[in-house]
PDB file of C-alpha atoms in Angstrom:
ATOM      1  CA  ASP C 237       0.000   0.000   0.000  1.00  0.00           C
ATOM      2  CA  TYR C 238       2.792   2.359   0.943  1.00  0.00           C
ATOM      3  CA  VAL C 239       4.636   1.859  -2.381  1.00  0.00           C
ATOM      4  CA  SER C 240       1.381   2.015  -4.302  1.00  0.00           C
ATOM      5  CA  THR C 241       0.379   5.288  -2.596  1.00  0.00           C
ATOM      6  CA  ASN C 242       3.819   6.790  -3.281  1.00  0.00           C
ATOM      7  CA  ASN C 243       3.587   5.686  -6.906  1.00  0.00           C
ATOM      8  CA  GLN C 244       0.196   7.406  -7.245  1.00  0.00           C
ATOM      9  CA  ARG C 245       1.551  10.603  -5.677  1.00  0.00           C
ATOM     10  CA  ILE C 246       4.583  10.509  -7.951  1.00  0.00           C
ATOM     11  CA  LEU C 247       2.337   9.816 -10.939  1.00  0.00           C
ATOM     12  CA  LEU C 248       0.029  12.724 -10.007  1.00  0.00           C
ATOM     13  CA  ALA C 249       3.031  14.982  -9.407  1.00  0.00           C
ATOM     14  CA  ASN C 250       4.419  14.009 -12.810  1.00  0.00           C
ATOM     15  CA  ILE C 251       1.043  14.605 -14.474  1.00  0.00           C
ATOM     16  CA  TYR C 252       0.729  18.023 -12.789  1.00  0.00           C
ATOM     17  CA  THR C 253       4.309  18.884 -13.747  1.00  0.00           C
ATOM     18  CA  ILE C 254       3.703  17.864 -17.364  1.00  0.00           C
ATOM     19  CA  LEU C 255       0.433  19.847 -17.470  1.00  0.00           C
ATOM     20  CA  VAL C 256       2.131  22.927 -16.006  1.00  0.00           C
ATOM     21  CA  ALA C 257       5.022  22.520 -18.463  1.00  0.00           C
ATOM     22  CA  PHE C 258       2.615  22.190 -21.429  1.00  0.00           C
ATOM     23  CA  LEU C 259       0.541  25.112 -20.210  1.00  0.00           C
ATOM     24  CA  SER C 260       3.665  27.245 -19.691  1.00  0.00           C
ATOM     25  CA  ALA C 261       5.012  26.250 -23.113  1.00  0.00           C
ATOM     26  CA  PHE C 262       1.641  27.080 -24.694  1.00  0.00           C
ATOM     27  CA  ILE C 263       1.473  30.509 -23.016  1.00  0.00           C
ATOM     28  CA  ILE C 264       5.079  31.339 -23.895  1.00  0.00           C
ATOM     29  CA  SER C 265       4.674  30.193 -27.514  1.00  0.00           C
ATOM     30  CA  TYR C 266       1.387  32.108 -27.798  1.00  0.00           C
ATOM     31  CA  PHE C 267       2.970  35.379 -26.649  1.00  0.00           C
ATOM     32  CA  PHE C 268       6.069  34.792 -28.796  1.00  0.00           C
ATOM     33  CA  SER C 269       3.972  34.074 -31.901  1.00  0.00           C
ATOM     34  CA  TYR C 270       1.709  37.066 -31.127  1.00  0.00           C
ATOM     35  CA  PHE C 271       4.751  39.327 -30.829  1.00  0.00           C
ATOM     36  CA  PHE C 272       6.233  37.882 -34.029  1.00  0.00           C
ATOM     37  CA  THR C 273       3.018  38.063 -36.097  1.00  0.00           C
ATOM     38  CA  LYS C 274       2.251  41.564 -34.793  1.00  0.00           C
ATOM     39  CA  THR C 275       5.582  42.704 -36.232  1.00  0.00           C
ATOM     40  CA  ILE C 276       4.944  40.897 -39.520  1.00  0.00           C
ATOM     41  CA  ASN C 277       1.431  42.401 -39.710  1.00  0.00           C
ATOM     42  CA  LYS C 278       2.893  45.895 -39.200  1.00  0.00           C
ATOM     43  CA  ILE C 279       5.259  45.367 -42.114  1.00  0.00           C
ATOM     44  CA  ASN C 280       2.452  43.871 -44.198  1.00  0.00           C
ATOM     45  CA  ASN C 281       0.206  46.900 -43.556  1.00  0.00           C
ATOM     46  CA  ASP C 282       3.064  49.246 -44.438  1.00  0.00           C
ATOM     47  CA  LEU C 283       3.660  47.317 -47.671  1.00  0.00           C
ATOM     48  CA  ILE C 284      -0.033  47.672 -48.550  1.00  0.00           C
ATOM     49  CA  ARG C 285       0.267  51.432 -47.975  1.00  0.00           C
ATOM     50  CA  LEU C 286       3.386  51.474 -50.161  1.00  0.00           C
ATOM     51  CA  GLY C 287       1.467  49.652 -52.892  1.00  0.00           C
ATOM     52  CA  GLU C 288      -1.260  52.305 -52.669  1.00  0.00           C
ATOM     53  CA  GLY C 289       1.298  55.040 -53.300  1.00  0.00           C
ATOM     54  CA  ASP C 290       2.368  56.196 -49.836  1.00  0.00           C
ATOM     55  CA  THR C 291       6.141  56.202 -50.338  1.00  0.00           C
ATOM     56  CA  GLU C 292       7.004  58.020 -47.113  1.00  0.00           C
ATOM     57  CA  ILE C 293       6.757  55.016 -44.793  1.00  0.00           C
ATOM     58  CA  ASN C 294       9.169  54.012 -42.026  1.00  0.00           C
ATOM     59  CA  PHE C 295       9.071  50.214 -41.906  1.00  0.00           C
ATOM     60  CA  SER C 296      11.606  49.711 -39.130  1.00  0.00           C
ATOM     61  CA  ARG C 297       9.821  51.527 -36.302  1.00  0.00           C
ATOM     62  CA  ASN C 298       9.286  49.493 -33.112  1.00  0.00           C
ATOM     63  CA  ILE C 299      10.767  46.255 -34.466  1.00  0.00           C
ATOM     64  CA  TYR C 300      12.892  44.211 -32.057  1.00  0.00           C
ATOM     65  CA  ILE C 301      13.628  41.049 -34.063  1.00  0.00           C
ATOM     66  CA  ASN C 302      16.923  41.512 -35.920  1.00  0.00           C
ATOM     67  CA  GLU C 303      16.056  39.589 -39.080  1.00  0.00           C
ATOM     68  CA  ILE C 304      12.738  41.383 -39.463  1.00  0.00           C
ATOM     69  CA  LYS C 305      14.388  44.715 -38.667  1.00  0.00           C
ATOM     70  CA  ASP C 306      16.913  44.069 -41.471  1.00  0.00           C
ATOM     71  CA  LEU C 307      14.040  43.264 -43.814  1.00  0.00           C
ATOM     72  CA  ALA C 308      12.209  46.425 -42.755  1.00  0.00           C
ATOM     73  CA  GLU C 309      15.283  48.589 -43.317  1.00  0.00           C
ATOM     74  CA  THR C 310      15.618  47.104 -46.812  1.00  0.00           C
ATOM     75  CA  PHE C 311      11.985  48.031 -47.459  1.00  0.00           C
ATOM     76  CA  ASN C 312      12.759  51.570 -46.217  1.00  0.00           C
ATOM     77  CA  ILE C 313      15.530  51.870 -48.783  1.00  0.00           C
ATOM     78  CA  MET C 314      13.221  50.536 -51.492  1.00  0.00           C
ATOM     79  CA  ALA C 315      10.414  52.951 -50.538  1.00  0.00           C
ATOM     80  CA  SER C 316      12.864  55.857 -50.584  1.00  0.00           C
ATOM     81  CA  ARG C 317      14.058  54.883 -54.067  1.00  0.00           C
ATOM     82  CA  VAL C 318      10.477  54.511 -55.306  1.00  0.00           C
ATOM     83  CA  HIS C 319       9.687  57.976 -53.925  1.00  0.00           C
ATOM     84  CA  ARG C 320      12.727  59.478 -55.688  1.00  0.00           C
ATOM     85  CA  LEU C 321      11.843  57.725 -58.963  1.00  0.00           C
ATOM     86  CA  ILE C 322       8.277  59.039 -58.816  1.00  0.00           C
ATOM     87  CA  GLU C 323       9.554  62.572 -58.225  1.00  0.00           C
ATOM     88  CA  LEU C 324      12.043  62.230 -61.094  1.00  0.00           C
ATOM     89  CA  GLU C 325       9.288  60.929 -63.370  1.00  0.00           C
ATOM     90  CA  LYS C 326       7.092  63.927 -62.519  1.00  0.00           C
ATOM     91  CA  GLU C 327       9.967  66.312 -63.241  1.00  0.00           C
ATOM     92  CA  LYS C 328      10.676  64.495 -66.500  1.00  0.00           C
ATOM     93  CA  LYS C 329       7.043  64.771 -67.629  1.00  0.00           C
ATOM     94  CA  ASP C 330       6.967  68.480 -66.771  1.00  0.00           C
ATOM     95  CA  ALA C 331      10.178  69.025 -68.737  1.00  0.00           C
ATOM     96  CA  GLU C 332       8.790  67.062 -71.709  1.00  0.00           C
ATOM     97  CA  ILE C 333       5.631  69.191 -71.736  1.00  0.00           C
ATOM     98  CA  ILE C 334       7.653  72.413 -71.641  1.00  0.00           C
ATOM     99  CA  ALA C 335      10.002  71.167 -74.379  1.00  0.00           C
ATOM    100  CA  LEU C 336       7.064  70.112 -76.555  1.00  0.00           C
ATOM    101  CA  GLN C 337       5.388  73.488 -76.132  1.00  0.00           C
ATOM    102  CA  ALA C 338       8.647  75.230 -77.058  1.00  0.00           C
ATOM    103  CA  GLN C 339       8.981  73.107 -80.219  1.00  0.00           C
ATOM    104  CA  ILE C 340       5.400  73.493 -81.418  1.00  0.00           C
ATOM    105  CA  ASN C 341       5.184  77.287 -81.157  1.00  0.00           C
ATOM    106  CA  PRO C 342       7.960  78.207 -83.672  1.00  0.00           C
ATOM    107  CA  HIS C 343       6.786  75.698 -86.308  1.00  0.00           C
ATOM    108  CA  PHE C 344       3.190  76.743 -85.932  1.00  0.00           C
ATOM    109  CA  LEU C 345       4.084  80.432 -86.114  1.00  0.00           C
ATOM    110  CA  TYR C 346       6.182  79.910 -89.235  1.00  0.00           C
ATOM    111  CA  ASN C 347       3.436  77.929 -91.011  1.00  0.00           C
ATOM    112  CA  THR C 348       0.742  80.427 -90.027  1.00  0.00           C
ATOM    113  CA  LEU C 349       2.785  83.430 -91.190  1.00  0.00           C
ATOM    114  CA  GLU C 350       3.507  81.668 -94.487  1.00  0.00           C
ATOM    115  CA  SER C 351      -0.220  81.052 -94.949  1.00  0.00           C
ATOM    116  CA  ILE C 352      -0.997  84.700 -94.189  1.00  0.00           C
ATOM    117  CA  LYS C 353       1.669  85.804 -96.692  1.00  0.00           C
ATOM    118  CA  TRP C 354       0.221  83.655 -99.484  1.00  0.00           C
ATOM    119  CA  MET C 355      -3.371  84.683 -98.719  1.00  0.00           C
ATOM    120  CA  ASN C 356      -2.283  88.315 -98.842  1.00  0.00           C
ATOM    121  CA  LYS C 357      -0.586  87.754-102.222  1.00  0.00           C
ATOM    122  CA  ARG C 358      -3.815  86.180-103.543  1.00  0.00           C
ATOM    123  CA  GLY C 359      -5.808  89.157-102.267  1.00  0.00           C
ATOM    124  CA  GLU C 360      -7.802  87.253 -99.630  1.00  0.00           C
ATOM    125  CA  LYS C 361      -7.855  90.200 -97.204  1.00  0.00           C
ATOM    126  CA  ASP C 362     -10.833  88.943 -95.150  1.00  0.00           C
ATOM    127  CA  LYS C 363      -9.059  85.625 -94.455  1.00  0.00           C
ATOM    128  CA  VAL C 364      -5.868  87.463 -93.580  1.00  0.00           C
ATOM    129  CA  ASP C 365      -7.793  89.566 -91.052  1.00  0.00           C
ATOM    130  CA  VAL C 366      -9.372  86.466 -89.471  1.00  0.00           C
ATOM    131  CA  MET C 367      -6.008  84.669 -89.243  1.00  0.00           C
ATOM    132  CA  ILE C 368      -4.152  87.651 -87.806  1.00  0.00           C
ATOM    133  CA  THR C 369      -6.887  88.202 -85.202  1.00  0.00           C
ATOM    134  CA  ALA C 370      -6.910  84.498 -84.261  1.00  0.00           C
ATOM    135  CA  LEU C 371      -3.094  84.427 -84.157  1.00  0.00           C
ATOM    136  CA  GLY C 372      -3.101  87.473 -81.885  1.00  0.00           C
ATOM    137  CA  ASP C 373      -5.667  85.805 -79.594  1.00  0.00           C
ATOM    138  CA  LEU C 374      -3.636  82.613 -79.593  1.00  0.00           C
ATOM    139  CA  PHE C 375      -0.433  84.374 -78.573  1.00  0.00           C
ATOM    140  CA  ARG C 376      -2.180  86.583 -76.031  1.00  0.00           C
ATOM    141  CA  LEU C 377      -3.561  83.446 -74.371  1.00  0.00           C
ATOM    142  CA  GLY C 378      -0.246  81.621 -74.735  1.00  0.00           C
ATOM    143  CA  ILE C 379       1.873  84.415 -73.302  1.00  0.00           C
ATOM    144  CA  SER C 380      -0.295  84.634 -70.199  1.00  0.00           C
ATOM    145  CA  ARG C 381       0.509  80.994 -69.402  1.00  0.00           C
ATOM    146  CA  ASP C 382       3.170  80.846 -66.729  1.00  0.00           C
ATOM    147  CA  LYS C 383       2.106  77.473 -65.343  1.00  0.00           C
ATOM    148  CA  ILE C 384       1.961  73.993 -66.846  1.00  0.00           C
ATOM    149  CA  PHE C 385      -1.598  73.411 -65.624  1.00  0.00           C
ATOM    150  CA  ILE C 386      -4.208  76.022 -66.444  1.00  0.00           C
ATOM    151  CA  PRO C 387      -7.995  76.300 -66.059  1.00  0.00           C
ATOM    152  CA  ILE C 388     -10.048  74.401 -68.645  1.00  0.00           C
ATOM    153  CA  ILE C 389     -11.765  77.560 -69.942  1.00  0.00           C
ATOM    154  CA  GLU C 390      -8.378  79.054 -70.870  1.00  0.00           C
ATOM    155  CA  GLU C 391      -7.379  75.843 -72.631  1.00  0.00           C
ATOM    156  CA  VAL C 392     -10.687  75.793 -74.541  1.00  0.00           C
ATOM    157  CA  ASN C 393     -10.198  79.428 -75.655  1.00  0.00           C
ATOM    158  CA  TYR C 394      -6.650  78.598 -76.722  1.00  0.00           C
ATOM    159  CA  ALA C 395      -7.868  75.566 -78.691  1.00  0.00           C
ATOM    160  CA  LYS C 396     -10.645  77.633 -80.332  1.00  0.00           C
ATOM    161  CA  ALA C 397      -8.147  80.266 -81.494  1.00  0.00           C
ATOM    162  CA  TYR C 398      -5.934  77.500 -82.892  1.00  0.00           C
ATOM    163  CA  VAL C 399      -8.885  75.874 -84.681  1.00  0.00           C
ATOM    164  CA  ASP C 400      -9.946  79.252 -86.122  1.00  0.00           C
ATOM    165  CA  ILE C 401      -6.516  79.563 -87.737  1.00  0.00           C
ATOM    166  CA  GLN C 402      -6.663  76.003 -89.064  1.00  0.00           C
ATOM    167  CA  LYS C 403     -10.193  76.557 -90.453  1.00  0.00           C
ATOM    168  CA  VAL C 404      -8.936  79.466 -92.531  1.00  0.00           C
ATOM    169  CA  ARG C 405      -5.932  77.473 -93.721  1.00  0.00           C
ATOM    170  CA  TYR C 406      -7.809  74.261 -94.567  1.00  0.00           C
ATOM    171  CA  GLN C 407     -11.333  75.670 -95.187  1.00  0.00           C
ATOM    172  CA  ALA C 408     -13.753  72.857 -96.062  1.00  0.00           C
ATOM    173  CA  LYS C 409     -11.294  70.124 -95.085  1.00  0.00           C
ATOM    174  CA  LEU C 410     -11.701  70.952 -91.404  1.00  0.00           C
ATOM    175  CA  GLU C 411     -14.875  70.875 -89.392  1.00  0.00           C
ATOM    176  CA  CYS C 412     -14.877  71.178 -85.626  1.00  0.00           C
ATOM    177  CA  PHE C 413     -17.617  70.625 -83.059  1.00  0.00           C
ATOM    178  CA  TRP C 414     -17.288  71.666 -79.426  1.00  0.00           C
ATOM    179  CA  PHE C 415     -19.060  69.585 -76.786  1.00  0.00           C
ATOM    180  CA  ILE C 416     -18.158  70.977 -73.398  1.00  0.00           C
ATOM    181  CA  GLU C 417     -20.414  70.507 -70.398  1.00  0.00           C
ATOM    182  CA  ASP C 418     -21.085  73.628 -68.354  1.00  0.00           C
ATOM    183  CA  SER C 419     -20.082  71.780 -65.183  1.00  0.00           C
ATOM    184  CA  VAL C 420     -16.556  71.337 -66.545  1.00  0.00           C
TER     185      VAL C 420
END
């Protein structure tokens, strides 16, 4: 009986020890995995924001696991490069627009003045008047542009002056319809 009772106490003590060990291991692993996945979820959310266009993200904030911190710092470098590339692309597009505008104006002016000269030689004074007036309107509107982006109404007036010149030059070959909603 004595040995049997001791065996039962030892068995119960072992069972309790194993249960406490499993419970402790479960609690420790739960908190470790929570801490680990919380960090991964932070990086994941930041990557989603990066994918949506927010390039000014700091991935490595509040990260205490070295490997994940290294990964986050690499993402910081990548986000910084993406931000710089986007800025460079915007600057490049702005420069292309300005260069295109600078190229178009001299060619257009030359062609328009040549057309006016030939219409004058043929005695088409009314067409010359229309073209000179439209050319003056076009340049008045164009000179007042000091920005790349302008209000739509100014762009429409600019386009109408341009089309007026082209209508005189090409007469029946050109027909233009304007459909512009008032809300625009």
